GROMACS .gro file of C-alpha atoms in nm:
model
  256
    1UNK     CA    1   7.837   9.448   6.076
    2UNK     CA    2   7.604   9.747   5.965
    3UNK     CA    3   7.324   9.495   5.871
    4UNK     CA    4   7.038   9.578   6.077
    5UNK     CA    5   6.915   9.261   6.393
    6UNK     CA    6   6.535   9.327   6.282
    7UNK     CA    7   6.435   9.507   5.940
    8UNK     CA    8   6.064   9.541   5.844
    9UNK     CA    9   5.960   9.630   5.472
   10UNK     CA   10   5.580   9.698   5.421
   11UNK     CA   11   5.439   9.448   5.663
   12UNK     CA   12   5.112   9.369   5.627
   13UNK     CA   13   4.868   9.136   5.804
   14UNK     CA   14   4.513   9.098   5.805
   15UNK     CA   15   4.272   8.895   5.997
   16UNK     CA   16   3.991   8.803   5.767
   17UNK     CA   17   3.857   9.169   5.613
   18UNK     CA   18   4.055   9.339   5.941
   19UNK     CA   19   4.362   9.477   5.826
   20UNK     CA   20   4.636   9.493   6.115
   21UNK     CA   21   4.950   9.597   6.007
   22UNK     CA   22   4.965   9.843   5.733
   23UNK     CA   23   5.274   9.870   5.599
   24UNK     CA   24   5.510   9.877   5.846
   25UNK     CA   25   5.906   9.936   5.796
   26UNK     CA   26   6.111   9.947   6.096
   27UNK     CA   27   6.525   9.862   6.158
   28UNK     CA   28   6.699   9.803   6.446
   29UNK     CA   29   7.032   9.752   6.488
   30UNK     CA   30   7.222   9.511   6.674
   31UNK     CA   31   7.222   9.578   7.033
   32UNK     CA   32   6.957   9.844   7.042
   33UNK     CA   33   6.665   9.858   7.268
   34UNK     CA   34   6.310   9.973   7.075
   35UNK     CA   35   6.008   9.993   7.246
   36UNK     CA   36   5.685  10.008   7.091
   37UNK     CA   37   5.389  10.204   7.234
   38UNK     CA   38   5.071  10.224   7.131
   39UNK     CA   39   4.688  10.235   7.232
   40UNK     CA   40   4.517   9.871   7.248
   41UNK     CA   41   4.480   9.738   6.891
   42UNK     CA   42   4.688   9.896   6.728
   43UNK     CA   43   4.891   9.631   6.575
   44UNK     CA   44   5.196   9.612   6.840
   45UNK     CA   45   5.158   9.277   6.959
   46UNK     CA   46   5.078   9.140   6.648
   47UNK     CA   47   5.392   9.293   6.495
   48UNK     CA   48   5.608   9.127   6.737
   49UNK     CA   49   5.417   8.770   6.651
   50UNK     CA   50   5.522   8.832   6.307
   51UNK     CA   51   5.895   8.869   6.380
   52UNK     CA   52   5.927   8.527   6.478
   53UNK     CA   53   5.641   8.393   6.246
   54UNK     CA   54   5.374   8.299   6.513
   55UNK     CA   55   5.164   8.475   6.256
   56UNK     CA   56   5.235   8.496   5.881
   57UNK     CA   57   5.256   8.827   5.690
   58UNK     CA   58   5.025   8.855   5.397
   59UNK     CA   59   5.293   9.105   5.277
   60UNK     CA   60   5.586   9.239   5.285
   61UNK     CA   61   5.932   9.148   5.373
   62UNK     CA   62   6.099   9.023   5.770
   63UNK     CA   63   6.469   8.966   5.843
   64UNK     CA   64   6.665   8.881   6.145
   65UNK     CA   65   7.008   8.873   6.128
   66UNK     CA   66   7.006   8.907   5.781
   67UNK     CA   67   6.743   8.610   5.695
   68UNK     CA   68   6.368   8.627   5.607
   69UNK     CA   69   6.158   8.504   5.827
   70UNK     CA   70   5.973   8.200   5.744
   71UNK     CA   71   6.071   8.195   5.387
   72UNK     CA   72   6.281   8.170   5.137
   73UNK     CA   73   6.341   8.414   4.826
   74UNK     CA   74   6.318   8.308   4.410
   75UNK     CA   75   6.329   8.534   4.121
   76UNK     CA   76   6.108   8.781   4.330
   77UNK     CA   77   5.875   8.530   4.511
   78UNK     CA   78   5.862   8.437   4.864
   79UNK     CA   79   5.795   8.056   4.947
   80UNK     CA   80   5.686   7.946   5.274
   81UNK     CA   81   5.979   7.719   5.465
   82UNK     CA   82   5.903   7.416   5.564
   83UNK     CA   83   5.814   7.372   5.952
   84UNK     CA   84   6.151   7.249   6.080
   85UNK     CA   85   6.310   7.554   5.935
   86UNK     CA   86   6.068   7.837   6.037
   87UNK     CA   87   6.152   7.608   6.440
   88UNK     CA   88   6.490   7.619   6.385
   89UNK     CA   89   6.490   7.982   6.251
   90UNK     CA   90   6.236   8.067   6.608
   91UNK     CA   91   6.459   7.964   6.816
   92UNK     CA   92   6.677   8.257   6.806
   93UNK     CA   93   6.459   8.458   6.855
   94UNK     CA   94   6.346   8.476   7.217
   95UNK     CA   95   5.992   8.575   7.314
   96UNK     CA   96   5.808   8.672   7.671
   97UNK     CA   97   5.430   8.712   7.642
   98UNK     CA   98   5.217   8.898   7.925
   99UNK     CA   99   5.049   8.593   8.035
  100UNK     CA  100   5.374   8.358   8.143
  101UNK     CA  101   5.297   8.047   7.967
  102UNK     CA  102   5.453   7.815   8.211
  103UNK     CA  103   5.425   7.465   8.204
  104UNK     CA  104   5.278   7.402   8.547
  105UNK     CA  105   5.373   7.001   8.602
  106UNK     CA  106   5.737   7.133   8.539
  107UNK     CA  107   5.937   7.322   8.826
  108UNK     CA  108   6.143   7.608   8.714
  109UNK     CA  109   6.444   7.442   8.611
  110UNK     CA  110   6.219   7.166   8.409
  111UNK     CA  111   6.058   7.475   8.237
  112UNK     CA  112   6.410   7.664   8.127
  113UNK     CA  113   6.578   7.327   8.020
  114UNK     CA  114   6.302   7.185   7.809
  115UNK     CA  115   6.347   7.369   7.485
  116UNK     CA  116   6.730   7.358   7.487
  117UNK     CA  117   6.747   6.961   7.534
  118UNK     CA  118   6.404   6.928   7.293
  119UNK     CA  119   6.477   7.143   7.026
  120UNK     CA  120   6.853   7.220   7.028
  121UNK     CA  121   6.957   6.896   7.149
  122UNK     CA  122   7.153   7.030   7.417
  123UNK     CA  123   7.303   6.714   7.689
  124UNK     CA  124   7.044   6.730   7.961
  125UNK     CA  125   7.339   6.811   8.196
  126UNK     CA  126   7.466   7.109   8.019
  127UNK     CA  127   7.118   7.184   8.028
  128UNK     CA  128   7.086   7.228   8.350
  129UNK     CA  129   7.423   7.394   8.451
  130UNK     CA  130   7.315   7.650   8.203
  131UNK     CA  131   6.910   7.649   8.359
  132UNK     CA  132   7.116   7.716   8.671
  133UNK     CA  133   7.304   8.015   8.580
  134UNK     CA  134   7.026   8.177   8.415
  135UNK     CA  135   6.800   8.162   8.722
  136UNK     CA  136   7.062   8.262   8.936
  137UNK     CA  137   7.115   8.564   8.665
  138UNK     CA  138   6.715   8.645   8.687
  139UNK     CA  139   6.744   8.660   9.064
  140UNK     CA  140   6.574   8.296   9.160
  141UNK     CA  141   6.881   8.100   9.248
  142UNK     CA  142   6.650   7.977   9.535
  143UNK     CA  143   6.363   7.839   9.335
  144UNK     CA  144   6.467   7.652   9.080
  145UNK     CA  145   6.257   7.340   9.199
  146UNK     CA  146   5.908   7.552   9.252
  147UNK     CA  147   5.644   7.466   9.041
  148UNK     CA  148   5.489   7.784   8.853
  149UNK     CA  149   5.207   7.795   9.083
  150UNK     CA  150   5.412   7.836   9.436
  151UNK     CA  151   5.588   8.191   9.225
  152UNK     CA  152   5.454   8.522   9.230
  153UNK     CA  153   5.396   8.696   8.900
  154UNK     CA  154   5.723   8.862   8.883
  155UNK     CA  155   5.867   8.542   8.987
  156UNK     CA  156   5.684   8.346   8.678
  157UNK     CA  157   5.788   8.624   8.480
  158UNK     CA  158   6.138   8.604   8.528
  159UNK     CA  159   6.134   8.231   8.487
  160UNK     CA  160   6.007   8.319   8.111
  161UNK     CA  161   6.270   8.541   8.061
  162UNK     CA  162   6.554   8.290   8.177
  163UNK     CA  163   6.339   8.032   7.995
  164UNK     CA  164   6.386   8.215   7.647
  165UNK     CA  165   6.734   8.365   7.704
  166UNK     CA  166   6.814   7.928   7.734
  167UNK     CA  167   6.776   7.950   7.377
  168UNK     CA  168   7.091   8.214   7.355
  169UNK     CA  169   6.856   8.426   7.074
  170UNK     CA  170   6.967   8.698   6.856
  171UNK     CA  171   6.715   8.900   6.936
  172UNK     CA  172   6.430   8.922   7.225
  173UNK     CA  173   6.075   9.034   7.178
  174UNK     CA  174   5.920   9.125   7.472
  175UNK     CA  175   5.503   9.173   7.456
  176UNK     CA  176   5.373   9.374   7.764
  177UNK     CA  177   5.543   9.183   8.001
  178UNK     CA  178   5.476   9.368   8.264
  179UNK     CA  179   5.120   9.462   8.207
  180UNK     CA  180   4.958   9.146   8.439
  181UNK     CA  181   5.188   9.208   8.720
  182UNK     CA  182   5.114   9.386   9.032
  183UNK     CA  183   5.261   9.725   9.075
  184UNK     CA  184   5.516   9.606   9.316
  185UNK     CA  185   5.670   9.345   9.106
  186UNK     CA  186   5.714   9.516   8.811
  187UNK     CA  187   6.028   9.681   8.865
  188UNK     CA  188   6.183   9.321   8.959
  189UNK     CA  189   6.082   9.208   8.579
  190UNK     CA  190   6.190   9.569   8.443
  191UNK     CA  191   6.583   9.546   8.649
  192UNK     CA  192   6.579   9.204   8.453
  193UNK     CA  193   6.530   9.352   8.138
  194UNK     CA  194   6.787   9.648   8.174
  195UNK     CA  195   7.040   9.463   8.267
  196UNK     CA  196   7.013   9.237   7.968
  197UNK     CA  197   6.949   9.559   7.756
  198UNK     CA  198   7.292   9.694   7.949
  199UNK     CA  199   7.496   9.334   7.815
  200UNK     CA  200   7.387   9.434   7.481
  201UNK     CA  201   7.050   9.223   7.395
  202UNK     CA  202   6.884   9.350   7.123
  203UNK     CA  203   6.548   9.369   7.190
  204UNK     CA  204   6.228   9.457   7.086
  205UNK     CA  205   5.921   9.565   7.357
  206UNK     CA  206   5.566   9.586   7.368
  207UNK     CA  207   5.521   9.835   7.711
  208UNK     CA  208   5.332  10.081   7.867
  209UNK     CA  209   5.647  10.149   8.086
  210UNK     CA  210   5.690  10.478   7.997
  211UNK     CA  211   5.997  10.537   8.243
  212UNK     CA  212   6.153  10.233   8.110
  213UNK     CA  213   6.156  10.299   7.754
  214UNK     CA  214   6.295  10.684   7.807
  215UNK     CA  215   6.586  10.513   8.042
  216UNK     CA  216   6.630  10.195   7.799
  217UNK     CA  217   6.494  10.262   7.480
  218UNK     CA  218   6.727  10.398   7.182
  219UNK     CA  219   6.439  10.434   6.969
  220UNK     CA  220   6.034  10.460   7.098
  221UNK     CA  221   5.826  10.359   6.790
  222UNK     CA  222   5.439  10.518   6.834
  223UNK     CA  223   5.195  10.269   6.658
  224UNK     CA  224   4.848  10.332   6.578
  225UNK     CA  225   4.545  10.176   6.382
  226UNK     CA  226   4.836   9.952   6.201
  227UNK     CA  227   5.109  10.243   6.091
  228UNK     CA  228   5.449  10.400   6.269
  229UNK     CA  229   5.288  10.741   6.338
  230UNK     CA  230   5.628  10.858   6.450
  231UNK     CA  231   5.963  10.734   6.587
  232UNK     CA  232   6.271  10.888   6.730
  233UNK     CA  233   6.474  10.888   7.077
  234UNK     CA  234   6.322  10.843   7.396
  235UNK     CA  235   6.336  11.217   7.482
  236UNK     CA  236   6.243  11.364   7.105
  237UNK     CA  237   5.892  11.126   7.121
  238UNK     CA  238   5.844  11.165   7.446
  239UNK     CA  239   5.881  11.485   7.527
  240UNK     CA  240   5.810  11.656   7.185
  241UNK     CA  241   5.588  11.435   7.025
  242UNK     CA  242   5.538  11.567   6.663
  243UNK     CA  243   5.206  11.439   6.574
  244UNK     CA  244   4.855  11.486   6.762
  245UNK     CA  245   4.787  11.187   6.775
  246UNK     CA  246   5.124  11.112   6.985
  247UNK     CA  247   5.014  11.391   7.196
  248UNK     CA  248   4.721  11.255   7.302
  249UNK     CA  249   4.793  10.910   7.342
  250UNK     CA  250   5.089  11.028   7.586
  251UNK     CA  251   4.877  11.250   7.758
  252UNK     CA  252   4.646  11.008   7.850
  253UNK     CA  253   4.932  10.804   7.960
  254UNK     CA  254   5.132  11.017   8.186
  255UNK     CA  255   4.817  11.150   8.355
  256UNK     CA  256   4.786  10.811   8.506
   0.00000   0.00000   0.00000
């Protein structure tokens, strides 16, 4: 199994006259943890919204697991799939966006059971044994029927993670999930995240976490202004950045 989880081939994507990604071509192999850093607009998030097609690339080439990403391959051309196959194809790929996107009329378990019974036709029970264990795996055995508004951040969080991980993805993209929690229940998210990246997730992450992604990461990717300015291990990029621009953006980031 040498084929790479996630390979990128010249990705572009532009919004209107605002080009965003510039070519970027990235692999990661199954089971490996790369984080992406990068100042604000720089193209990260965006990136990871084109892995599982929430936005499509104007060029280039995605696969997971060996398949394109929302579409199919002729003689040289790339045709869009239809809807129910770009779904199907999403859900194995998990995602966890900054802001929690909760349902808030649905109580924890209703939020991590939803997707399985809707969209993988899972038996509600099984549903819900499984919503079980994965809560009690995230550290919430205990809140299973709160509503999304009676949770702290990390809590909500956490929910997210168990909610997407109900999908049993390939892959996991995670996109600053951290970044709107307070300081004290970050590391509760972060132990979530290494232990899944200790099982052998592969995952992909958006973070400012600097510790994390030199204890996690097997490859930091440094993104700017839409291009890879460099990549390598946690302690080559981070401690002997190459490139200026690397420089500074860690300096300002390690200062703080």
């Amino acid at each position: 199994m040498t084929e790479p989880m996630l390979k990128a081939e010249q990705v572009h994507k532009r919004f209107g006259r605002l080009e965003v990604l510039k070519g970027i071509s990235l692999e990661v192999a199954r089971g490996e943890v790369a984080c992406l850093l990068g100042p604000s607009g720089s193209g990260k998030s965006t990136f990871l919204r084109c892995i599982n097609h929430l936005e499509k690339i104007n060029a280039g080439r995605l696969w997971v697991d060996g398949e394109l990403v929302g579409y199919r391959q002729s003689q040289n051309k790339l045709y869009e799939l239809p809807e129910p196959e770009i779904t199907g194809a999403r859900a194995e790929i998990g995602m966890v966006f900054q802001r929690f996107n909760l349902f808030p009329h649905m109580t924890a378990i209703q939020n991590v059971i939803e997707a399985p019974i809707r969209v993988k036709r899972i038996s509600k029970r099984d549903a819900v044994e499984r919503g079980h264990r994965l809560l009690n795996r995230v550290g919430l055995a205990d809140k299973v029927d709160e509503y999304p508004a009676r949770l702290s951040g990390g809590q909500q969080q956490r929910v997210a993670i168990a909610r997407a991980l109900a999908m049993d993805p390939k892959l996991m993209l995670f996109d600053e999930v951290t970044s709107a929690l307070d300081p004290e229940l970050i590391k509760e998210v972060l132990d979530v995240m290494r232990e899944l990246a200790a099982e052998g997730m592969t995952m992909v992450v958006v973070t400012h976490e600097m510790g994390f992604a030199r204890d996690v990461g097997d490859q930091v990717i440094f993104m700017d202004e839409g291009v890879i300015v460099e990549q390598g291990p946690p302690a080559d990029l981070l401690d002997n950045p190459r490139e200026e621009r690397t420089k500074r953006f860690l300096g300002l980031v390690l200062e703080h």
